[in-house]
mmCIF file of C-alpha atoms in Angstrom:
data_model
loop_
_atom_site.group_PDB
_atom_site.id
_atom_site.type_symbol
_atom_site.label_atom_id
_atom_site.label_comp_id
_atom_site.label_asym_id
_atom_site.label_seq_id
_atom_site.Cartn_x
_atom_site.Cartn_y
_atom_site.Cartn_z
ATOM 1 C CA MET U 119 95.080 71.752 91.988
ATOM 2 C CA THR U 120 97.028 74.953 92.621
ATOM 3 C CA SER U 121 96.939 76.800 95.911
ATOM 4 C CA ASP U 122 94.857 79.589 94.329
ATOM 5 C CA GLU U 123 92.348 77.091 92.935
ATOM 6 C CA SER U 124 92.125 75.437 96.348
ATOM 7 C CA ARG U 125 91.410 78.795 97.991
ATOM 8 C CA GLU U 126 88.879 79.662 95.272
ATOM 9 C CA SER U 127 86.982 76.454 95.911
ATOM 10 C CA MET U 128 86.704 77.500 99.545
ATOM 11 C CA THR U 129 85.193 80.850 98.544
ATOM 12 C CA ALA U 130 82.759 79.611 95.913
ATOM 13 C CA PRO U 131 79.011 80.032 96.353
ATOM 14 C CA GLY U 132 77.497 77.604 98.808
ATOM 15 C CA SER U 133 80.583 77.123 100.955
ATOM 16 C CA GLY U 134 80.177 77.734 104.664
ATOM 17 C CA ARG U 135 77.084 79.033 106.340
ATOM 18 C CA GLY U 136 75.138 81.880 104.806
ATOM 19 C CA PRO U 137 75.496 85.196 106.654
ATOM 20 C CA GLN U 138 72.825 86.306 109.077
ATOM 21 C CA ARG U 139 70.522 89.030 107.774
ATOM 22 C CA ARG U 140 70.964 92.128 109.872
ATOM 23 C CA GLN U 141 68.791 95.170 110.261
ATOM 24 C CA LEU U 142 69.570 97.899 107.762
ATOM 25 C CA LEU U 143 70.582 100.968 109.747
ATOM 26 C CA MET U 144 69.311 104.265 108.418
ATOM 27 C CA MET U 145 72.104 106.801 108.522
ATOM 28 C CA GLY U 146 70.824 110.128 107.258
ATOM 29 C CA GLY U 147 72.963 113.195 106.770
ATOM 30 C CA ALA U 148 76.129 111.580 105.442
ATOM 31 C CA ALA U 149 74.768 111.628 101.889
ATOM 32 C CA VAL U 150 74.060 115.333 102.195
ATOM 33 C CA ALA U 151 77.615 115.949 103.401
ATOM 34 C CA ALA U 152 78.944 113.940 100.475
ATOM 35 C CA GLY U 153 76.807 115.855 98.018
ATOM 36 C CA SER U 154 75.225 112.856 96.349
ATOM 37 C CA LEU U 155 73.392 109.616 96.925
ATOM 38 C CA ALA U 156 74.150 107.020 94.275
ATOM 39 C CA ALA U 157 71.649 104.985 92.330
ATOM 40 C CA VAL U 158 72.291 101.325 92.929
ATOM 41 C CA GLY U 159 73.946 99.494 90.063
ATOM 42 C CA GLY U 160 74.984 95.925 89.307
ATOM 43 C CA SER U 161 73.264 92.753 90.413
ATOM 44 C CA THR U 162 70.456 92.955 92.939
ATOM 45 C CA THR U 163 71.083 89.505 94.351
ATOM 46 C CA ALA U 164 72.251 90.119 97.904
ATOM 47 C CA TYR U 165 75.212 88.219 99.328
ATOM 48 C CA ALA U 166 76.259 86.698 95.996
ATOM 49 C CA GLN U 167 79.740 85.216 96.355
ATOM 50 C CA THR U 168 82.074 84.659 93.436
ATOM 51 C CA ALA U 169 85.659 83.532 93.036
ATOM 52 C CA ARG U 170 87.183 85.124 89.958
ATOM 53 C CA ARG U 171 89.479 82.594 88.329
ATOM 54 C CA GLY U 172 92.486 83.303 86.189
ATOM 55 C CA SER U 173 93.165 86.755 87.627
ATOM 56 C CA THR U 174 96.648 88.067 86.922
ATOM 57 C CA TRP U 175 98.821 89.868 89.446
ATOM 58 C CA ASP U 176 98.034 93.564 88.905
ATOM 59 C CA LYS U 177 99.265 95.156 92.133
ATOM 60 C CA THR U 178 101.745 97.968 92.669
ATOM 61 C CA PHE U 179 103.776 95.769 95.049
ATOM 62 C CA PRO U 180 105.513 92.382 94.614
ATOM 63 C CA ARG U 181 103.584 89.183 95.216
ATOM 64 C CA SER U 182 104.508 87.270 98.371
ATOM 65 C CA ARG U 183 105.351 83.600 98.137
ATOM 66 C CA LYS U 184 104.161 83.132 101.710
ATOM 67 C CA VAL U 185 100.548 83.969 100.901
ATOM 68 C CA ASP U 186 97.706 82.538 98.804
ATOM 69 C CA HIS U 187 95.723 85.089 96.847
ATOM 70 C CA THR U 188 92.472 85.070 94.924
ATOM 71 C CA LYS U 189 90.091 87.715 93.634
ATOM 72 C CA VAL U 190 86.508 87.438 94.889
ATOM 73 C CA SER U 191 83.276 89.416 94.775
ATOM 74 C CA PHE U 192 80.187 89.772 96.946
ATOM 75 C CA HIS U 193 77.316 92.230 97.403
ATOM 76 C CA ASN U 194 76.524 94.767 100.088
ATOM 77 C CA ARG U 195 73.028 95.378 101.462
ATOM 78 C CA LEU U 196 72.412 97.990 98.762
ATOM 79 C CA GLY U 197 72.873 95.375 96.050
ATOM 80 C CA ILE U 198 76.223 96.768 94.885
ATOM 81 C CA GLU U 199 78.847 94.216 93.876
ATOM 82 C CA LEU U 200 82.143 94.639 95.701
ATOM 83 C CA VAL U 201 85.306 93.179 94.183
ATOM 84 C CA ALA U 202 88.094 92.246 96.584
ATOM 85 C CA ASP U 203 91.422 90.482 96.938
ATOM 86 C CA LEU U 204 91.474 87.681 99.492
ATOM 87 C CA TYR U 205 94.842 86.842 101.052
ATOM 88 C CA SER U 206 95.578 83.952 103.407
ATOM 89 C CA PRO U 207 98.649 82.265 104.850
ATOM 90 C CA LYS U 208 99.786 79.190 102.962
ATOM 91 C CA ARG U 209 98.906 75.913 104.672
ATOM 92 C CA LEU U 210 96.255 77.599 106.798
ATOM 93 C CA ARG U 211 94.799 75.152 109.331
ATOM 94 C CA GLY U 212 91.442 75.514 111.015
ATOM 95 C CA ARG U 213 89.555 78.780 111.356
ATOM 96 C CA GLY U 214 91.876 81.758 111.140
ATOM 97 C CA ARG U 215 91.756 85.297 112.450
ATOM 98 C CA ALA U 216 90.678 87.787 109.793
ATOM 99 C CA LEU U 217 91.229 91.443 108.938
ATOM 100 C CA ILE U 218 89.399 93.731 106.521
ATOM 101 C CA VAL U 219 91.569 96.463 105.006
ATOM 102 C CA GLY U 220 90.067 99.660 103.573
ATOM 103 C CA HIS U 221 91.916 101.805 101.038
ATOM 104 C CA PRO U 222 92.481 105.576 101.147
ATOM 105 C CA PHE U 223 89.848 107.886 99.662
ATOM 106 C CA GLY U 224 90.152 107.621 95.895
ATOM 107 C CA GLY U 225 92.458 104.607 96.153
ATOM 108 C CA VAL U 226 92.010 101.007 95.031
ATOM 109 C CA LYS U 227 92.859 97.605 96.454
ATOM 110 C CA GLU U 228 95.862 97.175 94.151
ATOM 111 C CA GLN U 229 97.740 99.844 96.100
ATOM 112 C CA THR U 230 98.189 100.590 99.801
ATOM 113 C CA SER U 231 95.371 98.484 101.250
ATOM 114 C CA GLY U 232 96.478 95.449 99.260
ATOM 115 C CA LEU U 233 100.027 95.810 100.551
ATOM 116 C CA TYR U 234 98.798 95.954 104.142
ATOM 117 C CA ALA U 235 96.489 92.989 103.519
ATOM 118 C CA GLN U 236 99.265 90.842 102.041
ATOM 119 C CA THR U 237 101.694 91.780 104.825
ATOM 120 C CA MET U 238 99.181 90.892 107.539
ATOM 121 C CA ALA U 239 98.467 87.590 105.767
ATOM 122 C CA GLU U 240 102.186 86.874 106.015
ATOM 123 C CA ARG U 241 101.738 87.355 109.761
ATOM 124 C CA GLY U 242 98.992 84.745 109.971
ATOM 125 C CA PHE U 243 95.740 86.588 109.244
ATOM 126 C CA VAL U 244 93.154 85.944 106.542
ATOM 127 C CA THR U 245 92.751 89.386 104.974
ATOM 128 C CA LEU U 246 90.374 91.071 102.557
ATOM 129 C CA ALA U 247 91.179 94.275 100.635
ATOM 130 C CA PHE U 248 88.199 95.572 98.651
ATOM 131 C CA ASP U 249 87.344 98.412 96.287
ATOM 132 C CA ALA U 250 84.747 100.722 97.814
ATOM 133 C CA SER U 251 81.372 101.046 96.097
ATOM 134 C CA TYR U 252 81.403 103.189 92.941
ATOM 135 C CA ASN U 253 85.177 102.841 92.661
ATOM 136 C CA GLY U 254 87.778 100.508 91.169
ATOM 137 C CA GLU U 255 86.372 97.170 90.038
ATOM 138 C CA SER U 256 83.369 97.386 92.357
ATOM 139 C CA GLY U 257 79.932 98.279 91.032
ATOM 140 C CA GLY U 258 77.585 101.187 91.615
ATOM 141 C CA ARG U 259 76.449 104.140 89.520
ATOM 142 C CA PRO U 260 77.352 106.913 88.975
ATOM 143 C CA ARG U 261 81.070 106.202 89.105
ATOM 144 C CA HIS U 262 83.702 107.792 91.349
ATOM 145 C CA ILE U 263 81.363 109.500 93.771
ATOM 146 C CA ALA U 264 81.485 109.852 97.552
ATOM 147 C CA SER U 265 78.592 108.294 99.452
ATOM 148 C CA LEU U 266 79.891 107.994 102.979
ATOM 149 C CA GLU U 267 77.104 105.874 104.430
ATOM 150 C CA THR U 268 77.619 103.406 101.563
ATOM 151 C CA PHE U 269 81.347 103.240 102.293
ATOM 152 C CA VAL U 270 80.552 102.364 105.913
ATOM 153 C CA GLU U 271 78.117 99.663 104.759
ATOM 154 C CA ASP U 272 80.878 98.184 102.593
ATOM 155 C CA PHE U 273 82.837 97.247 105.723
ATOM 156 C CA SER U 274 79.869 95.406 107.224
ATOM 157 C CA ALA U 275 79.356 93.629 103.903
ATOM 158 C CA ALA U 276 82.976 92.516 104.078
ATOM 159 C CA VAL U 277 82.265 91.099 107.547
ATOM 160 C CA ASP U 278 79.288 89.243 106.083
ATOM 161 C CA TYR U 279 81.523 87.699 103.444
ATOM 162 C CA LEU U 280 84.443 86.757 105.688
ATOM 163 C CA GLY U 281 82.191 85.393 108.434
ATOM 164 C CA ALA U 282 80.644 82.966 105.935
ATOM 165 C CA ARG U 283 84.041 81.418 105.041
ATOM 166 C CA ARG U 284 84.552 78.084 106.718
ATOM 167 C CA PHE U 285 88.252 78.884 107.255
ATOM 168 C CA VAL U 286 87.513 82.142 109.153
ATOM 169 C CA ALA U 287 86.604 82.432 112.848
ATOM 170 C CA ARG U 288 83.663 84.819 112.594
ATOM 171 C CA ASP U 289 84.151 86.011 116.184
ATOM 172 C CA ARG U 290 87.755 87.060 115.434
ATOM 173 C CA ILE U 291 87.347 89.617 112.653
ATOM 174 C CA GLY U 292 89.020 93.034 112.824
ATOM 175 C CA VAL U 293 89.586 95.979 110.506
ATOM 176 C CA ILE U 294 92.414 98.236 109.361
ATOM 177 C CA GLY U 295 91.384 101.552 107.830
ATOM 178 C CA VAL U 296 93.967 103.529 105.868
ATOM 179 C CA CYS U 297 93.583 107.309 105.526
ATOM 180 C CA ALA U 298 89.886 108.149 104.962
ATOM 181 C CA SER U 299 88.956 104.496 105.472
ATOM 182 C CA GLY U 300 90.151 104.929 109.039
ATOM 183 C CA GLY U 301 87.079 107.077 109.625
ATOM 184 C CA PHE U 302 84.768 104.721 107.740
ATOM 185 C CA ALA U 303 86.163 101.736 109.659
ATOM 186 C CA LEU U 304 85.566 103.431 113.012
ATOM 187 C CA SER U 305 82.015 104.322 111.974
ATOM 188 C CA ALA U 306 81.405 100.719 110.945
ATOM 189 C CA ALA U 307 82.788 99.392 114.233
ATOM 190 C CA GLN U 308 80.456 101.717 116.166
ATOM 191 C CA ILE U 309 77.364 100.086 114.670
ATOM 192 C CA ASP U 310 78.659 96.570 113.893
ATOM 193 C CA PRO U 311 79.836 94.698 117.009
ATOM 194 C CA ARG U 312 81.122 91.850 114.844
ATOM 195 C CA LEU U 313 84.239 93.968 114.277
ATOM 196 C CA LYS U 314 86.299 93.025 117.319
ATOM 197 C CA ALA U 315 89.377 95.210 116.756
ATOM 198 C CA VAL U 316 90.145 98.442 114.918
ATOM 199 C CA ALA U 317 93.427 99.927 113.693
ATOM 200 C CA THR U 318 93.889 103.080 111.646
ATOM 201 C CA VAL U 319 96.803 104.287 109.529
ATOM 202 C CA SER U 320 97.138 108.030 108.797
ATOM 203 C CA MET U 321 93.449 108.445 109.605
ATOM 204 C CA TYR U 322 91.896 111.328 107.691
ATOM 205 C CA ASP U 323 89.114 113.511 109.090
ATOM 206 C CA MET U 324 87.151 114.226 105.915
ATOM 207 C CA GLY U 325 84.599 116.438 107.651
ATOM 208 C CA ARG U 326 87.286 118.698 109.047
ATOM 209 C CA ALA U 327 89.103 118.722 105.712
ATOM 210 C CA TYR U 328 86.017 119.992 103.883
ATOM 211 C CA ARG U 329 85.241 122.536 106.587
ATOM 212 C CA ASP U 330 88.762 123.880 107.043
ATOM 213 C CA GLY U 331 90.413 123.077 103.725
ATOM 214 C CA GLN U 332 93.263 120.673 103.060
ATOM 215 C CA GLY U 333 95.674 122.237 105.577
ATOM 216 C CA TYR U 334 95.477 120.932 109.149
ATOM 217 C CA ALA U 335 97.946 123.398 110.661
ATOM 218 C CA PRO U 336 96.469 126.215 112.767
ATOM 219 C CA VAL U 337 96.981 128.767 109.999
ATOM 220 C CA PRO U 338 93.907 131.053 109.731
ATOM 221 C CA SER U 339 94.427 131.691 106.020
ATOM 222 C CA GLU U 340 94.121 127.960 105.302
ATOM 223 C CA LYS U 341 90.664 127.594 106.829
ATOM 224 C CA ASN U 342 87.502 127.985 104.807
ATOM 225 C CA THR U 343 85.316 130.800 106.072
ATOM 226 C CA VAL U 344 81.588 130.375 106.631
ATOM 227 C CA GLY U 345 81.032 132.293 103.410
ATOM 228 C CA GLU U 346 83.329 129.972 101.465
ATOM 229 C CA ARG U 347 81.506 126.930 102.839
ATOM 230 C CA LYS U 348 78.157 128.381 101.772
ATOM 231 C CA ARG U 349 79.491 129.112 98.287
ATOM 232 C CA ALA U 350 80.747 125.527 97.984
ATOM 233 C CA LEU U 351 77.296 124.202 98.913
ATOM 234 C CA ALA U 352 75.639 126.578 96.458
ATOM 235 C CA GLU U 353 77.971 125.432 93.671
ATOM 236 C CA ALA U 354 77.214 121.787 94.455
ATOM 237 C CA ALA U 355 73.486 122.521 94.351
ATOM 238 C CA GLU U 356 73.777 124.269 90.967
ATOM 239 C CA GLN U 357 75.833 121.358 89.641
ATOM 240 C CA ARG U 358 73.002 118.984 90.538
ATOM 241 C CA TRP U 359 70.654 121.045 88.328
ATOM 242 C CA ALA U 360 73.200 120.934 85.521
ATOM 243 C CA GLU U 361 73.680 117.175 85.704
ATOM 244 C CA PHE U 362 69.938 116.514 85.996
ATOM 245 C CA ASP U 363 69.488 118.485 82.783
ATOM 246 C CA GLY U 364 72.002 116.237 81.051
ATOM 247 C CA GLY U 365 75.137 118.279 81.592
ATOM 248 C CA LYS U 366 78.606 116.849 82.086
ATOM 249 C CA VAL U 367 79.423 115.300 85.454
ATOM 250 C CA ARG U 368 81.888 117.436 87.377
ATOM 251 C CA TYR U 369 84.451 115.742 89.579
ATOM 252 C CA GLY U 370 86.526 117.132 92.423
ATOM 253 C CA GLY U 371 90.216 117.850 92.170
ATOM 254 C CA GLY U 372 91.307 114.617 93.860
ATOM 255 C CA SER U 373 94.937 114.628 94.945
ATOM 256 C CA ALA U 374 96.037 117.095 92.252
ATOM 257 C CA VAL U 375 95.845 119.999 94.707
ATOM 258 C CA PRO U 376 98.719 122.480 95.237
ATOM 259 C CA LEU U 377 100.267 121.925 98.645
ATOM 260 C CA LYS U 378 99.913 124.715 101.186
ATOM 261 C CA PRO U 379 102.827 125.786 103.421
ATOM 262 C CA SER U 380 101.799 123.629 106.387
ATOM 263 C CA GLN U 381 101.653 120.542 104.169
ATOM 264 C CA GLN U 382 105.235 120.652 102.927
ATOM 265 C CA GLY U 383 107.126 117.523 103.889
ATOM 266 C CA ARG U 384 103.960 115.391 104.070
ATOM 267 C CA THR U 385 104.168 113.931 100.606
ATOM 268 C CA SER U 386 105.472 110.451 101.459
ATOM 269 C CA SER U 387 103.107 107.627 100.546
ATOM 270 C CA PRO U 388 102.655 104.428 102.612
ATOM 271 C CA SER U 389 102.153 102.534 99.358
ATOM 272 C CA THR U 390 105.892 102.755 98.669
ATOM 273 C CA THR U 391 107.023 101.330 101.974
ATOM 274 C CA ARG U 392 106.464 98.076 103.787
ATOM 275 C CA PRO U 393 103.967 98.652 106.611
ATOM 276 C CA ARG U 394 104.755 97.902 110.211
ATOM 277 C CA ALA U 395 102.585 95.572 112.232
ATOM 278 C CA ALA U 396 99.271 97.304 112.914
ATOM 279 C CA SER U 397 98.359 97.930 116.540
ATOM 280 C CA THR U 398 94.747 97.255 117.435
ATOM 281 C CA ARG U 399 92.236 98.567 119.949
ATOM 282 C CA ALA U 400 91.795 95.045 121.231
ATOM 283 C CA PRO U 401 93.833 91.950 120.357
ATOM 284 C CA ILE U 402 92.310 89.297 118.099
ATOM 285 C CA ARG U 403 93.235 86.144 119.939
#
């Protein structure tokens, strides 16, 4: 049996104790800010756990020989299937400390978050890098939308999954949020005390970005006026009519946005460099 097959057998359905059902927290307002609330797609069986065998290495970074890797899937409380990469130190003994790693907004687990997850597994942690709902290999319809309260729920669902692994100490689970996931991770930690430590990398304030535009420098011309904000909301509202009537889905510009003067020199990407050890709010010991 290979190391991957051994790890997959540990993550197969029925292993460990089933996660505790927790009260679903109603978080209104975030969906309005995001502009949409997705219809749930995929399987409706909550907490399903699957090890995906035979997965090839499809990351943007080299595979570490110090770490076991397997692709897994599970469901959040909305019934959406989340697909993730599980990394663990080779020859792991007993119940290990665990970290959940969230990717940047619009990213996927094969990039930055996966690199952080693999690097922290080299340092002794069991780590889980997942694709957020509606994105990457994870489920949810419509595709590629922003539903912020769902993204926060994804982190708690990842805690559910890790805490049910017999090789994870469920009272020693932390989270690393990269870019926009830094905000989602902090929001999750505020309402889910099972997350014992939080670290962020290049944390991105999405609310401020949408209010003031992409530039963070105190340059008045780079901030959206109240009128511009109202026009953006009006355009989003009209687009909902168009899509309800069967029109084409309109997506945002993503990262293909011309850089403003205050942003020059900020184009380096953490996905091309090896991350340093993440500092945490509280140590996972």
